[in-house]
Short mmCIF file of C-alpha atoms in Angstrom, two decimals:
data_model
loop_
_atom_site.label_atom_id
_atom_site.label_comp_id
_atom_site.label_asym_id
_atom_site.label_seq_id
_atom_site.Cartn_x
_atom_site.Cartn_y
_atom_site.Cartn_z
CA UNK A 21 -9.82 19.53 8.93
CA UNK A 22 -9.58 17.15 6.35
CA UNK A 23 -7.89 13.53 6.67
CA UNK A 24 -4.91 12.98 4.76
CA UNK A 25 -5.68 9.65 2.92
CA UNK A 26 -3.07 7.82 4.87
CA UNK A 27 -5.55 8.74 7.85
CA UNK A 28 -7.90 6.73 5.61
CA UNK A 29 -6.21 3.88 4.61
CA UNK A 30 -7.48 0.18 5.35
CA UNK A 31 -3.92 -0.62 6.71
CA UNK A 32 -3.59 1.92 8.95
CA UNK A 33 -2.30 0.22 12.50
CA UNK A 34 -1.69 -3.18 10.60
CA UNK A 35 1.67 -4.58 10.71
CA UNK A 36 3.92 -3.00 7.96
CA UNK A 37 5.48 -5.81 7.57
CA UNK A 38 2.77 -7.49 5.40
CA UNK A 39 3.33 -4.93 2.69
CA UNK A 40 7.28 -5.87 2.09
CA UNK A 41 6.92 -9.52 1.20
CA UNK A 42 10.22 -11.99 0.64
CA UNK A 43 8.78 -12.19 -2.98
CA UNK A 44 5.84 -11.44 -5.24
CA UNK A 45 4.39 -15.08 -4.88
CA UNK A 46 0.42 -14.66 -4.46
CA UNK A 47 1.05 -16.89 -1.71
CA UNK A 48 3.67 -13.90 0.38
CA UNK A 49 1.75 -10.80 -1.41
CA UNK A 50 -2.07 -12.11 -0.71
CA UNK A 51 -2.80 -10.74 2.74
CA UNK A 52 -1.47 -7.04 1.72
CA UNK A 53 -3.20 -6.95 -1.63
CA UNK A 54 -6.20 -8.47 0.17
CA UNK A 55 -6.36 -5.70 2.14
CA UNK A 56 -5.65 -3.08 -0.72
CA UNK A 57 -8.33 -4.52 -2.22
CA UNK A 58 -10.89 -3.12 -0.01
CA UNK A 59 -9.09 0.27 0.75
CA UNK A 60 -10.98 3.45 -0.03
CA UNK A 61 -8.24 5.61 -1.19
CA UNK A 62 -5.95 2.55 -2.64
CA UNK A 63 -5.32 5.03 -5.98
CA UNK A 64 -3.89 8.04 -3.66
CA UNK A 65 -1.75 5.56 -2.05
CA UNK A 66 -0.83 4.19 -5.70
CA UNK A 67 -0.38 7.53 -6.93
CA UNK A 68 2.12 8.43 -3.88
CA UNK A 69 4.24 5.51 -4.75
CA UNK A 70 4.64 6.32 -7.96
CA UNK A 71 5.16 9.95 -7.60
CA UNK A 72 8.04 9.13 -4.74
CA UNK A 73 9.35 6.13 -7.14
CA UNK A 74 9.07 4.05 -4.05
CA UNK A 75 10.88 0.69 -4.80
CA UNK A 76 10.08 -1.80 -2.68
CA UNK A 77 6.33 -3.19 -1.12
CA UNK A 78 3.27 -3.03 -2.17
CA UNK A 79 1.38 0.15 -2.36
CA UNK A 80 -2.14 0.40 -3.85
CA UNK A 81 -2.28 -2.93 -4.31
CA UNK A 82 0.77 -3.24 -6.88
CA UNK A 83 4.30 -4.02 -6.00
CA UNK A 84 7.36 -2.29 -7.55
#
């Protein structure tokens, strides 16, 4: 069976909270684009976000 790419993701069992900053500030945003920086299937998460029009966090390594 094939992993969704959510299965995939480098944040998977990190604390959600790091991807809904107070602002877009490098110094509030870092740590989650940090670690969307790394993350194999960043562009399906990207492409999710988009497709949902999700509004808030950061998803693929770009915020709203």
């Amino acid at each position: 069976m094939k992993q969704s790419w959510r299965q995939q993701a480098a944040c998977r069992g990190l604390d959600p909270a790091i991807f809904y900053p107070a602002s877009d500030d490098d110094d509030d945003s870092g740590v989650a684009r940090d670690v969307c920086a790394v993350c194999t299937v960043r562009e399906a998460c990207l492409e999710y976000a988009l497709a949902v029009r999700e509004k808030q966090g950061i998803w693929g390594g770009a915020s709203e």
